[in-house]
Tab-separated table of C-alpha atoms in Angstrom:
chain	number	residue	atom	x	y	z
A	1	MET	CA	170.605	39.451	76.302
A	2	GLU	CA	168.840	36.124	76.070
A	3	GLN	CA	170.349	33.744	73.561
A	4	ASP	CA	166.910	33.044	72.068
A	5	TYR	CA	166.473	36.752	71.337
A	6	ILE	CA	169.897	36.982	69.647
A	7	LYS	CA	169.131	33.938	67.489
A	8	LEU	CA	165.760	35.326	66.413
A	9	ILE	CA	167.168	38.746	65.508
A	10	PHE	CA	169.989	37.208	63.460
A	11	GLY	CA	167.523	34.913	61.680
A	12	LEU	CA	165.165	37.776	60.840
A	13	LYS	CA	168.028	39.901	59.504
A	14	LEU	CA	169.398	37.056	57.410
A	15	LYS	CA	165.989	36.348	55.876
A	16	GLN	CA	165.425	40.031	55.123
A	17	ILE	CA	168.849	40.429	53.454
A	18	ARG	CA	168.434	37.200	51.476
A	19	THR	CA	165.031	38.205	50.110
A	20	GLU	CA	166.316	41.719	49.298
A	21	ARG	CA	169.070	40.065	47.249
A	22	GLY	CA	166.436	38.019	45.397
A	23	LEU	CA	167.775	34.718	46.669
A	24	SER	CA	165.870	31.596	47.660
A	25	LEU	CA	167.166	29.384	50.452
A	26	PHE	CA	168.342	26.994	47.749
A	27	GLY	CA	170.175	29.850	46.004
A	28	LEU	CA	171.881	31.049	49.186
A	29	SER	CA	172.856	27.450	49.921
A	30	LYS	CA	174.598	27.092	46.552
A	31	LEU	CA	176.251	30.484	46.930
A	32	SER	CA	177.570	29.997	50.469
A	33	GLY	CA	178.096	26.238	50.566
A	34	LEU	CA	175.919	25.973	53.682
A	35	SER	CA	173.100	23.447	53.582
A	36	LYS	CA	169.550	24.627	52.897
A	37	SER	CA	168.241	22.958	56.073
A	38	TYR	CA	170.949	24.652	58.168
A	39	LEU	CA	170.088	28.071	56.719
A	40	ASN	CA	166.414	27.419	57.347
A	41	GLU	CA	167.167	26.626	61.016
A	42	ILE	CA	169.116	29.903	61.301
A	43	GLU	CA	166.309	31.960	59.787
A	44	LYS	CA	163.781	30.427	62.160
A	45	GLY	CA	165.903	31.441	65.141
A	46	LYS	CA	166.711	27.874	66.129
A	47	LYS	CA	170.467	28.048	65.480
A	48	TYR	CA	173.163	30.723	65.607
A	49	PRO	CA	176.063	30.220	63.172
A	50	LYS	CA	179.690	30.110	64.243
A	51	PRO	CA	181.969	33.040	63.250
A	52	ASP	CA	183.388	31.251	60.189
A	53	LYS	CA	179.868	30.609	58.859
A	54	ILE	CA	178.897	34.244	59.498
A	55	SER	CA	181.999	35.297	57.509
A	56	LEU	CA	180.823	33.164	54.588
A	57	LEU	CA	177.347	34.747	54.670
A	58	SER	CA	178.849	38.230	55.012
A	59	GLU	CA	181.045	37.681	51.963
A	60	HIS	CA	178.415	36.159	49.679
A	61	LEU	CA	175.594	38.536	50.686
A	62	ASP	CA	177.963	41.509	50.367
A	63	ILE	CA	177.223	42.923	53.814
A	64	PRO	CA	179.760	43.878	56.517
A	65	TYR	CA	180.258	41.255	59.234
A	66	ASP	CA	179.528	43.770	61.996
A	67	ASP	CA	176.240	44.803	60.359
A	68	LEU	CA	175.172	41.195	60.104
A	69	VAL	CA	175.772	40.398	63.783
A	70	SER	CA	174.499	43.742	65.077
A	71	LEU	CA	171.253	43.619	67.041
A	72	LYS	CA	170.203	46.904	65.501
A	73	LEU	CA	167.291	46.453	63.091
A	74	ASP	CA	166.131	48.657	60.242
A	75	LYS	CA	162.785	50.462	60.424
A	76	ASN	CA	160.859	47.562	58.870
A	77	LEU	CA	161.986	45.069	61.496
A	78	ALA	CA	162.396	47.464	64.437
A	79	PRO	CA	158.889	46.816	65.878
A	80	ILE	CA	159.625	43.069	65.884
A	81	GLY	CA	162.807	43.752	67.820
A	82	GLU	CA	160.888	45.846	70.349
A	83	ILE	CA	158.350	43.058	70.819
A	84	LEU	CA	161.020	40.374	71.232
A	85	GLN	CA	163.111	42.495	73.597
A	86	SER	CA	160.071	43.405	75.707
A	87	LYS	CA	159.274	39.682	76.022
A	88	LEU	CA	155.692	40.413	75.002
A	89	LEU	CA	155.457	37.085	73.173
A	90	LYS	CA	156.432	35.341	76.404
A	91	GLU	CA	153.511	37.040	78.151
A	92	ILE	CA	150.978	36.187	75.452
A	93	PRO	CA	149.602	32.691	76.186
A	94	LEU	CA	150.216	31.508	72.608
A	95	GLU	CA	150.217	27.823	73.546
A	96	LEU	CA	146.701	28.195	74.958
A	97	PHE	CA	145.455	28.857	71.432
A	98	GLY	CA	147.660	26.245	69.758
A	99	ILE	CA	150.156	28.771	68.344
A	100	GLN	CA	153.905	28.261	68.381
A	101	GLU	CA	156.059	31.358	68.958
A	102	ASN	CA	158.306	30.530	66.000
A	103	THR	CA	155.260	30.186	63.750
A	104	LEU	CA	154.110	33.669	64.699
A	105	ILE	CA	157.580	35.119	64.154
A	106	ASP	CA	157.707	33.407	60.761
A	107	ILE	CA	154.388	35.029	59.797
A	108	ILE	CA	155.694	38.408	60.924
A	109	SER	CA	158.964	38.064	59.026
A	110	ASN	CA	157.169	37.130	55.781
A	111	ALA	CA	155.385	40.483	55.691
A	112	PRO	CA	157.335	42.669	58.125
A	113	GLN	CA	156.046	46.082	57.069
A	114	LYS	CA	152.341	45.248	57.198
A	115	VAL	CA	152.389	42.958	60.219
A	116	THR	CA	154.675	45.121	62.333
A	117	ALA	CA	152.579	48.174	61.454
A	118	PHE	CA	149.556	46.239	62.721
A	119	ILE	CA	151.339	45.233	65.932
A	120	SER	CA	152.533	48.802	66.482
A	121	THR	CA	148.934	49.956	66.079
A	122	ILE	CA	147.727	47.471	68.703
A	123	ILE	CA	150.459	48.636	71.106
A	124	GLU	CA	149.547	52.282	70.491
A	125	ILE	CA	145.856	51.593	71.134
A	126	ALA	CA	146.764	49.748	74.341
A	127	LYS	CA	148.797	52.757	75.524
A	128	ASN	CA	146.033	55.232	74.716
A	129	TYR	CA	143.444	53.185	76.575
A	130	ASN	CA	145.782	52.477	79.504
A	131	PHE	CA	145.521	48.774	78.709
A	132	SER	CA	147.543	47.087	81.443
A	133	LYS	CA	149.272	43.707	81.410
A	134	GLU	CA	146.542	42.442	83.746
A	135	SER	CA	143.863	43.630	81.303
A	136	PHE	CA	145.621	41.795	78.498
A	137	TYR	CA	145.784	38.589	80.532
A	138	LEU	CA	142.099	38.827	81.427
A	139	ALA	CA	141.150	39.482	77.788
A	140	SER	CA	143.136	36.369	76.799
A	141	LEU	CA	141.337	34.355	79.458
A	142	ARG	CA	137.922	35.523	78.214
A	143	SER	CA	138.860	34.461	74.685
A	144	PHE	CA	139.882	31.057	76.048
A	145	GLN	CA	136.551	30.701	77.862
A	146	GLU	CA	134.622	31.741	74.750
A	147	ALA	CA	136.528	29.270	72.576
A	148	ASN	CA	135.449	26.464	74.943
A	149	HIS	CA	131.853	27.701	75.437
A	150	ASN	CA	132.941	28.258	79.051
A	151	TYR	CA	132.520	24.563	79.838
A	152	PHE	CA	135.479	22.425	80.977
A	153	SER	CA	134.661	18.742	81.304
A	154	ASP	CA	137.976	17.847	82.973
A	155	LEU	CA	137.218	20.241	85.838
A	156	GLU	CA	133.650	18.932	86.114
A	157	ASP	CA	135.054	15.389	86.336
A	158	SER	CA	137.587	16.498	88.959
A	159	VAL	CA	134.761	17.825	91.134
A	160	LEU	CA	132.919	14.491	90.912
A	161	ALA	CA	136.120	12.609	91.789
A	162	PHE	CA	136.808	14.967	94.710
A	163	ALA	CA	133.255	14.569	96.055
A	164	LYS	CA	133.558	10.779	95.895
A	165	GLU	CA	136.978	10.732	97.532
A	166	TYR	CA	135.898	12.962	100.416
A	167	GLN	CA	132.313	11.680	100.630
A	168	ILE	CA	130.554	14.962	99.873
A	169	ASP	CA	126.905	14.510	98.880
A	170	LEU	CA	126.465	16.756	95.844
A	171	SER	CA	122.687	16.288	95.932
A	172	GLN	CA	122.573	18.259	99.187
A	173	ARG	CA	123.403	21.901	99.958
A	174	ILE	CA	127.159	22.125	100.569
A	175	LYS	CA	128.084	22.888	104.187
A	176	THR	CA	130.912	25.342	104.769
A	177	LYS	CA	132.050	23.395	107.845
A	178	ASP	CA	132.557	20.243	105.760
A	179	LEU	CA	134.878	22.107	103.394
A	180	GLU	CA	136.767	23.672	106.302
A	181	ASP	CA	137.258	20.256	107.901
A	182	ILE	CA	138.855	18.886	104.729
A	183	LEU	CA	141.192	21.880	104.497
A	184	VAL	CA	142.266	21.521	108.129
A	185	GLU	CA	142.457	17.741	108.462
A	186	GLU	CA	143.570	16.693	104.974
A	187	PHE	CA	145.646	19.668	103.813
A	188	LYS	CA	146.841	20.866	107.247
A	189	TYR	CA	145.453	24.408	106.962
A	190	THR	CA	145.204	26.818	109.868
A	191	ILE	CA	142.200	29.140	109.608
A	192	ASN	CA	142.718	32.604	111.124
A	193	ASN	CA	139.599	34.769	111.390
A	194	GLU	CA	141.158	37.608	113.404
A	195	GLU	CA	144.255	39.001	111.659
A	196	LEU	CA	142.578	40.775	108.713
A	197	GLU	CA	140.207	42.591	111.064
A	198	THR	CA	143.168	44.484	112.554
A	199	HIS	CA	144.161	46.069	109.210
A	200	SER	CA	141.701	48.654	107.910
A	201	GLU	CA	143.809	49.070	104.762
A	202	LEU	CA	142.875	45.504	103.752
A	203	GLU	CA	139.127	45.998	103.921
A	204	ASN	CA	138.715	45.032	100.245
A	205	LEU	CA	140.451	41.672	100.719
A	206	ARG	CA	138.451	38.606	101.680
A	207	SER	CA	141.377	36.283	102.286
A	208	ILE	CA	145.152	35.872	102.214
A	209	TYR	CA	146.909	32.506	102.042
A	210	ILE	CA	150.369	32.148	103.629
A	211	PRO	CA	151.945	29.072	101.961
A	212	LYS	CA	154.895	28.673	104.335
A	213	SER	CA	152.679	28.082	107.381
A	214	ARG	CA	149.618	26.948	105.374
A	215	THR	CA	147.600	29.660	107.095
A	216	LEU	CA	144.425	31.072	105.561
A	217	LEU	CA	143.608	34.537	106.838
A	218	ILE	CA	139.941	35.196	106.217
A	219	THR	CA	137.803	38.213	107.034
A	220	LYS	CA	134.829	37.967	109.382
A	221	SER	CA	132.734	40.359	107.296
A	222	ILE	CA	131.917	37.809	104.582
A	223	ASP	CA	128.776	35.697	104.622
A	224	ASP	CA	128.631	31.905	104.690
A	225	ALA	CA	128.356	31.569	100.905
A	226	GLN	CA	131.462	33.674	100.303
A	227	ARG	CA	133.369	31.677	102.918
A	228	ALA	CA	132.310	28.406	101.247
A	229	PHE	CA	133.573	29.680	97.887
A	230	ILE	CA	136.964	30.674	99.349
A	231	TYR	CA	137.326	27.261	100.998
A	232	ALA	CA	136.330	25.550	97.740
A	233	LYS	CA	138.978	27.526	95.818
A	234	GLU	CA	141.654	26.535	98.313
A	235	LEU	CA	140.569	22.901	97.986
A	236	ALA	CA	140.850	23.254	94.212
A	237	TYR	CA	144.434	24.546	94.405
A	238	ASN	CA	145.391	21.581	96.579
A	239	TYR	CA	143.372	18.834	94.894
A	240	LEU	CA	144.394	19.912	91.381
A	241	LYS	CA	148.005	20.337	92.588
A	242	ILE	CA	148.254	23.935	91.371
A	243	SER	CA	151.434	25.667	92.575
A	244	GLU	CA	151.516	28.785	90.359
A	245	ARG	CA	148.710	30.671	92.066
A	246	LEU	CA	147.478	33.903	93.605
A	247	TYR	CA	147.559	34.264	97.384
A	248	THR	CA	144.963	36.998	97.876
A	249	PHE	CA	141.260	37.091	97.148
A	250	SER	CA	140.339	39.364	95.509
A	251	TRP	CA	143.535	39.555	93.458
A	252	ILE	CA	145.921	42.501	93.762
A	253	LYS	CA	148.002	41.868	90.650
A	254	PHE	CA	148.975	39.088	88.272
A	255	ASP	CA	152.665	38.400	87.643
A	256	ASN	CA	152.113	35.992	84.756
A	257	PHE	CA	149.365	34.370	82.728
A	258	ASP	CA	149.622	31.017	84.532
A	259	GLU	CA	148.370	32.729	87.683
A	260	VAL	CA	145.381	34.111	85.771
A	261	LEU	CA	144.546	30.763	84.209
A	262	ASN	CA	144.969	28.830	87.452
A	263	ASN	CA	142.841	31.347	89.328
A	264	PHE	CA	140.121	30.684	86.759
A	265	TYR	CA	140.515	26.901	87.085
A	266	ALA	CA	140.229	27.115	90.883
A	267	SER	CA	137.187	29.396	90.646
A	268	TYR	CA	135.524	27.067	88.123
A	269	PHE	CA	136.178	24.062	90.383
A	270	ALA	CA	134.745	25.964	93.372
A	271	GLY	CA	131.619	26.937	91.454
A	272	ALA	CA	131.081	23.388	90.222
A	273	LEU	CA	131.506	22.054	93.763
A	274	VAL	CA	129.049	24.353	95.544
A	275	ILE	CA	126.656	24.398	92.550
A	276	PRO	CA	126.793	20.834	91.148
A	277	ARG	CA	125.963	20.343	87.490
A	278	LEU	CA	123.164	17.798	87.931
A	279	SER	CA	121.343	19.884	90.528
A	280	ILE	CA	121.559	23.222	88.746
A	281	THR	CA	120.523	21.622	85.441
A	282	GLU	CA	117.331	20.273	87.021
A	283	ASP	CA	116.640	23.598	88.728
A	284	ILE	CA	117.022	25.487	85.447
A	285	LYS	CA	114.597	23.065	83.798
A	286	THR	CA	112.095	23.724	86.583
A	287	LEU	CA	112.566	27.477	86.224
A	288	PHE	CA	112.170	27.305	82.438
A	289	SER	CA	108.952	25.303	82.820
A	290	LYS	CA	107.203	28.184	84.606
A	291	LYS	CA	104.528	30.017	82.627
A	292	VAL	CA	105.440	33.268	84.372
A	293	LEU	CA	108.917	34.148	85.645
A	294	ASN	CA	108.864	36.000	88.950
A	295	LYS	CA	111.211	36.985	91.756
A	296	ASN	CA	110.066	34.220	94.123
A	297	ASP	CA	110.771	31.447	91.601
A	298	PHE	CA	114.251	32.760	90.960
A	299	GLU	CA	115.006	33.258	94.648
A	300	THR	CA	113.880	29.676	95.295
A	301	LEU	CA	116.619	28.568	92.904
A	302	LEU	CA	119.193	30.865	94.551
A	303	ASP	CA	118.329	29.612	98.039
A	304	ARG	CA	119.036	26.001	97.130
A	305	TYR	CA	122.776	26.633	97.058
A	306	ASN	CA	125.357	27.877	99.508
A	307	ALA	CA	126.532	30.328	96.880
A	308	SER	CA	126.276	34.009	95.970
A	309	PRO	CA	124.012	35.167	93.115
A	310	GLU	CA	127.159	35.943	91.115
A	311	SER	CA	128.416	32.355	91.432
A	312	ILE	CA	125.035	31.010	90.317
A	313	TYR	CA	124.836	33.339	87.309
A	314	GLN	CA	128.406	32.334	86.422
A	315	ARG	CA	127.335	28.706	86.663
A	316	PHE	CA	124.523	29.441	84.217
A	317	THR	CA	127.181	30.391	81.650
A	318	ASN	CA	128.703	26.894	82.042
A	319	ILE	CA	125.463	24.910	81.997
A	320	LEU	CA	123.254	26.664	79.426
A	321	PRO	CA	125.607	26.090	76.467
A	322	LYS	CA	126.412	22.503	77.485
A	323	ASP	CA	123.070	21.094	78.656
A	324	PHE	CA	120.555	23.405	76.973
A	325	LYS	CA	122.468	24.196	73.737
A	326	LEU	CA	121.953	27.919	74.378
A	327	ASN	CA	125.341	29.106	73.167
A	328	ASN	CA	124.848	32.806	72.524
A	329	LEU	CA	125.166	34.313	75.970
A	330	PHE	CA	126.614	37.317	77.690
A	331	PHE	CA	127.406	37.871	81.364
A	332	LEU	CA	127.791	41.311	82.957
A	333	ARG	CA	128.634	42.542	86.439
A	334	PHE	CA	127.944	46.186	87.269
A	335	SER	CA	128.668	48.205	90.377
A	336	TYR	CA	126.786	51.351	91.363
A	337	GLU	CA	127.978	54.035	93.769
A	338	VAL	CA	125.123	55.997	95.311
A	339	GLU	CA	127.281	59.035	96.091
A	340	THR	CA	128.615	59.486	92.547
A	341	LYS	CA	125.596	57.875	90.833
A	342	LYS	CA	128.007	56.154	88.464
A	343	PHE	CA	127.757	52.675	86.970
A	344	HIS	CA	130.893	50.631	86.341
A	345	LEU	CA	130.974	47.506	84.173
A	346	ASN	CA	133.763	45.560	85.872
A	347	LYS	CA	133.260	42.006	84.614
A	348	GLU	CA	131.981	40.584	81.343
A	349	LEU	CA	131.921	37.441	79.241
A	350	HIS	CA	130.583	36.936	75.720
A	351	LEU	CA	130.081	33.444	74.359
A	352	ALA	CA	129.196	34.798	70.925
A	353	LYS	CA	131.010	37.563	69.110
A	354	HIS	CA	128.076	39.777	68.186
A	355	GLN	CA	126.607	40.920	71.493
A	356	SER	CA	126.530	44.673	71.872
A	357	PRO	CA	126.699	45.190	75.633
A	358	ARG	CA	130.435	45.404	76.188
A	359	ALA	CA	132.592	47.464	78.507
A	360	ASN	CA	133.875	50.726	77.058
A	361	GLU	CA	136.891	52.774	78.006
A	362	SER	CA	135.677	56.146	76.761
A	363	ASN	CA	133.604	57.329	79.729
A	364	GLU	CA	130.347	57.023	77.833
A	365	HIS	CA	126.962	56.631	79.487
A	366	TYR	CA	125.549	53.101	79.576
A	367	CYS	CA	121.996	52.635	78.370
A	368	GLN	CA	119.630	53.273	81.294
A	369	ARG	CA	117.097	50.887	79.748
A	370	TRP	CA	119.220	47.863	80.637
A	371	ILE	CA	117.630	45.677	83.292
A	372	SER	CA	121.123	45.430	84.843
A	373	LEU	CA	120.935	49.111	85.743
A	374	LYS	CA	117.230	49.124	86.599
A	375	VAL	CA	117.671	46.571	89.384
A	376	LEU	CA	120.613	48.563	90.742
A	377	LYS	CA	118.487	51.692	90.955
A	378	ALA	CA	115.654	49.702	92.534
A	379	ILE	CA	117.793	48.210	95.299
A	380	SER	CA	119.469	51.543	96.043
A	381	GLN	CA	116.009	53.007	96.757
A	382	SER	CA	114.657	50.114	98.830
A	383	ASN	CA	115.452	48.078	101.930
A	384	SER	CA	115.482	44.847	99.972
A	385	GLU	CA	118.454	42.442	100.174
A	386	HIS	CA	117.876	41.246	96.620
A	387	GLU	CA	116.217	42.762	93.573
A	388	PHE	CA	115.430	40.620	90.554
A	389	GLY	CA	114.326	41.645	87.099
A	390	ALA	CA	113.843	40.166	83.636
A	391	GLN	CA	113.206	41.720	80.244
A	392	ILE	CA	113.525	41.114	76.534
A	393	SER	CA	116.172	43.552	75.324
A	394	TYR	CA	116.054	44.397	71.631
A	395	TYR	CA	119.131	45.993	70.033
A	396	PRO	CA	117.953	47.813	66.860
A	397	GLU	CA	121.510	48.269	65.569
A	398	ASP	CA	122.132	44.492	65.590
A	399	GLN	CA	118.493	43.477	65.120
A	400	LYS	CA	118.922	40.936	67.909
A	401	SER	CA	116.925	40.293	71.073
A	402	TYR	CA	118.041	38.772	74.366
A	403	LEU	CA	116.238	37.427	77.388
A	404	VAL	CA	118.109	39.163	80.198
A	405	LEU	CA	117.899	38.070	83.849
A	406	ALA	CA	119.444	40.359	86.479
A	407	SER	CA	119.952	40.370	90.242
A	408	ALA	CA	121.155	43.220	92.450
A	409	THR	CA	122.545	42.995	95.993
A	410	THR	CA	124.444	45.287	98.326
A	411	ASP	CA	128.213	45.334	97.924
A	412	PRO	CA	129.558	43.741	101.124
A	413	PHE	CA	132.879	45.578	100.824
A	414	LYS	CA	131.790	49.116	99.967
A	415	THR	CA	129.373	51.342	101.840
A	416	ASN	CA	126.582	52.928	99.802
A	417	SER	CA	127.484	50.691	96.881
A	418	PHE	CA	125.568	47.944	95.086
A	419	ARG	CA	126.306	45.353	92.420
A	420	SER	CA	124.223	43.649	89.773
A	421	ILE	CA	124.786	40.409	87.924
A	422	SER	CA	123.015	39.676	84.660
A	423	ILE	CA	122.946	37.027	81.994
A	424	GLY	CA	121.590	37.577	78.496
A	425	ILE	CA	120.447	34.699	76.294
A	426	GLU	CA	119.836	35.320	72.594
A	427	LEU	CA	116.145	35.028	71.743
A	428	ASN	CA	115.817	32.330	69.078
A	429	THR	CA	113.782	29.209	68.376
A	430	GLN	CA	115.997	27.155	70.693
A	431	LEU	CA	115.231	29.436	73.642
A	432	GLU	CA	111.530	29.491	72.742
A	433	ARG	CA	111.457	25.682	72.812
A	434	LYS	CA	113.215	25.530	76.177
A	435	THR	CA	111.243	28.188	78.092
A	436	ASN	CA	107.526	28.465	78.807
A	437	PHE	CA	107.611	31.937	80.323
A	438	ILE	CA	109.030	33.449	77.147
A	439	LYS	CA	105.410	33.560	75.917
A	440	ASP	CA	104.337	35.631	78.945
A	441	LYS	CA	102.825	38.864	77.598
A	442	SER	CA	104.084	40.839	80.585
A	443	LEU	CA	107.639	40.149	79.381
A	444	LYS	CA	107.524	42.935	76.822
A	445	PRO	CA	110.455	43.755	74.516
A	446	VAL	CA	112.361	46.922	75.389
A	447	GLU	CA	114.467	48.733	72.806
A	448	VAL	CA	117.930	49.321	74.199
A	449	GLY	CA	121.225	50.774	73.066
A	450	VAL	CA	124.755	50.347	74.343
A	451	THR	CA	125.643	53.891	75.362
A	452	CYS	CA	123.664	57.113	75.015
A	453	GLU	CA	126.394	58.577	72.807
A	454	ARG	CA	125.879	55.758	70.275
A	455	CYS	CA	122.135	55.229	70.592
A	456	SER	CA	119.705	56.024	67.775
A	457	ILE	CA	116.522	55.545	69.819
A	458	LEU	CA	114.454	58.737	69.476
A	459	ASN	CA	112.736	60.432	72.430
A	460	CYS	CA	114.328	58.181	75.047
A	461	GLU	CA	113.050	59.304	78.421
A	462	LEU	CA	116.163	57.958	80.180
A	463	ARG	CA	118.794	59.478	77.893
A	464	GLN	CA	121.709	60.987	79.818
A	465	VAL	CA	123.449	62.839	76.955
A	466	GLU	CA	122.885	63.554	73.282
A	467	PRO	CA	123.843	60.841	70.740
A	468	VAL	CA	126.931	62.767	69.653
A	469	ILE	CA	128.680	59.802	68.034
A	470	ILE	CA	125.562	58.895	66.044
A	471	LYS	CA	125.179	62.515	64.916
A	472	THR	CA	128.810	62.676	63.793
A	473	LYS	CA	128.400	59.412	61.892
A	474	ASN	CA	125.207	60.627	60.203
A	475	LYS	CA	126.884	63.885	59.197
A	476	GLU	CA	129.803	62.012	57.640
A	477	GLU	CA	127.418	59.728	55.736
A	478	LYS	CA	125.458	62.731	54.454
A	479	THR	CA	128.692	64.408	53.325
A	480	ALA	CA	129.742	61.241	51.488
A	481	GLN	CA	126.303	61.013	49.827
A	482	ILE	CA	126.468	64.617	48.542
A	483	VAL	CA	130.027	64.103	47.256
A	484	ALA	CA	128.850	60.967	45.396
A	485	GLU	CA	125.915	62.883	43.864
A	486	ILE	CA	128.164	65.739	42.710
A	487	THR	CA	130.681	63.269	41.280
A	488	GLU	CA	127.928	61.471	39.345
A	489	LYS	CA	126.511	64.771	38.098
A	490	TYR	CA	129.793	65.954	36.593
A	491	SER	CA	130.748	62.506	35.323
A	492	SER	CA	127.720	62.139	33.008
């Protein structure tokens, strides 16, 4: 067993026994002859006493020596032991949120029954929803992005420094060949475009990096924008001197949180390189100045960059909070399989905590009134390479409205499959001041829900199933109302 674990368990047990005996640290110090500061260090898991000191504590606390040193915990502390032994706290990126592990353990040990019951509940929920370690890491990353409004000035500055050092003109459309030349000449990469084509099992992978030979295997099936993004990510790993990294794109699995975080940093750097801040800010201003928002205007913006629609929408989530002070955003990526006619929400980000459109794990039916799904249906029934849509989505449950922009394209890695990217911006006075087209009468508000099962909109022509969860909730409220009326009747 790790020494840190043994120290923590002993400290927790000592603190529990001391408090059960009604002793303060000062009192135990007087009783045992050990200093208060030394006892405090033991209880915090920083020190482990020598056998003679344990004998003193055993004698004065009236507990057998073997019980004191045993790693077996009673039912109140058992969940803490499980967490420590499973190394869960090592996997949680506590330092990212400014939390020290010992501080958290101290909080837990001060109220073991309540806090451990809460932790056990979280673990149980995670099991029931098949919440994997990867899912936990990604949820932590989203929280980190939200806490920083998804804008990272140090990475933006690194892109500017990189462009200056390698003489890349950020006012011009980035050329994939320029990025490849830097990888090959400066970082000694070998680019292999053939190997992945010989393995049909790897059809979902865009690239594999082999660090020993500095070889980048890259599939031929990607377009120029996707290739530019992969090159830009590889440049980020090298320029930012990131060693703890993933070697496949898309990722297969994460072994630790550092890989998740560094993958995000590299992706952010790549997005900021191919879609420079100054350029995209000016283009958004131009778009917002339009009296009417249409597909051509938005496609003009997309065409300015050697980047996919997803990368540009992601870049919106960096720039709108920073340069337009539009902080309440959400970002969604859906996929749609024509054969199964199923929608899957496989990527999301919420820069405010009250947006309704979130992924769910209960196989419910997403609201068919979302523009995200409308553009997917439209592209699946047309020969278009890109479908664009915009609407004002009003959520009656939250009484909030969002301007939602959405783009749909074919999925380059799945046949008969499409994907949509959307960004929602809360409709408020700030947005009204920034956008001219928000006054366009053709941009009519549409009432939307989250899922059909939870939607209270009556006579919805697109409803997939009955609002069973709403009906259950209403029935429970009616029952509670009648019980309250009966109670009042017989109380007077």
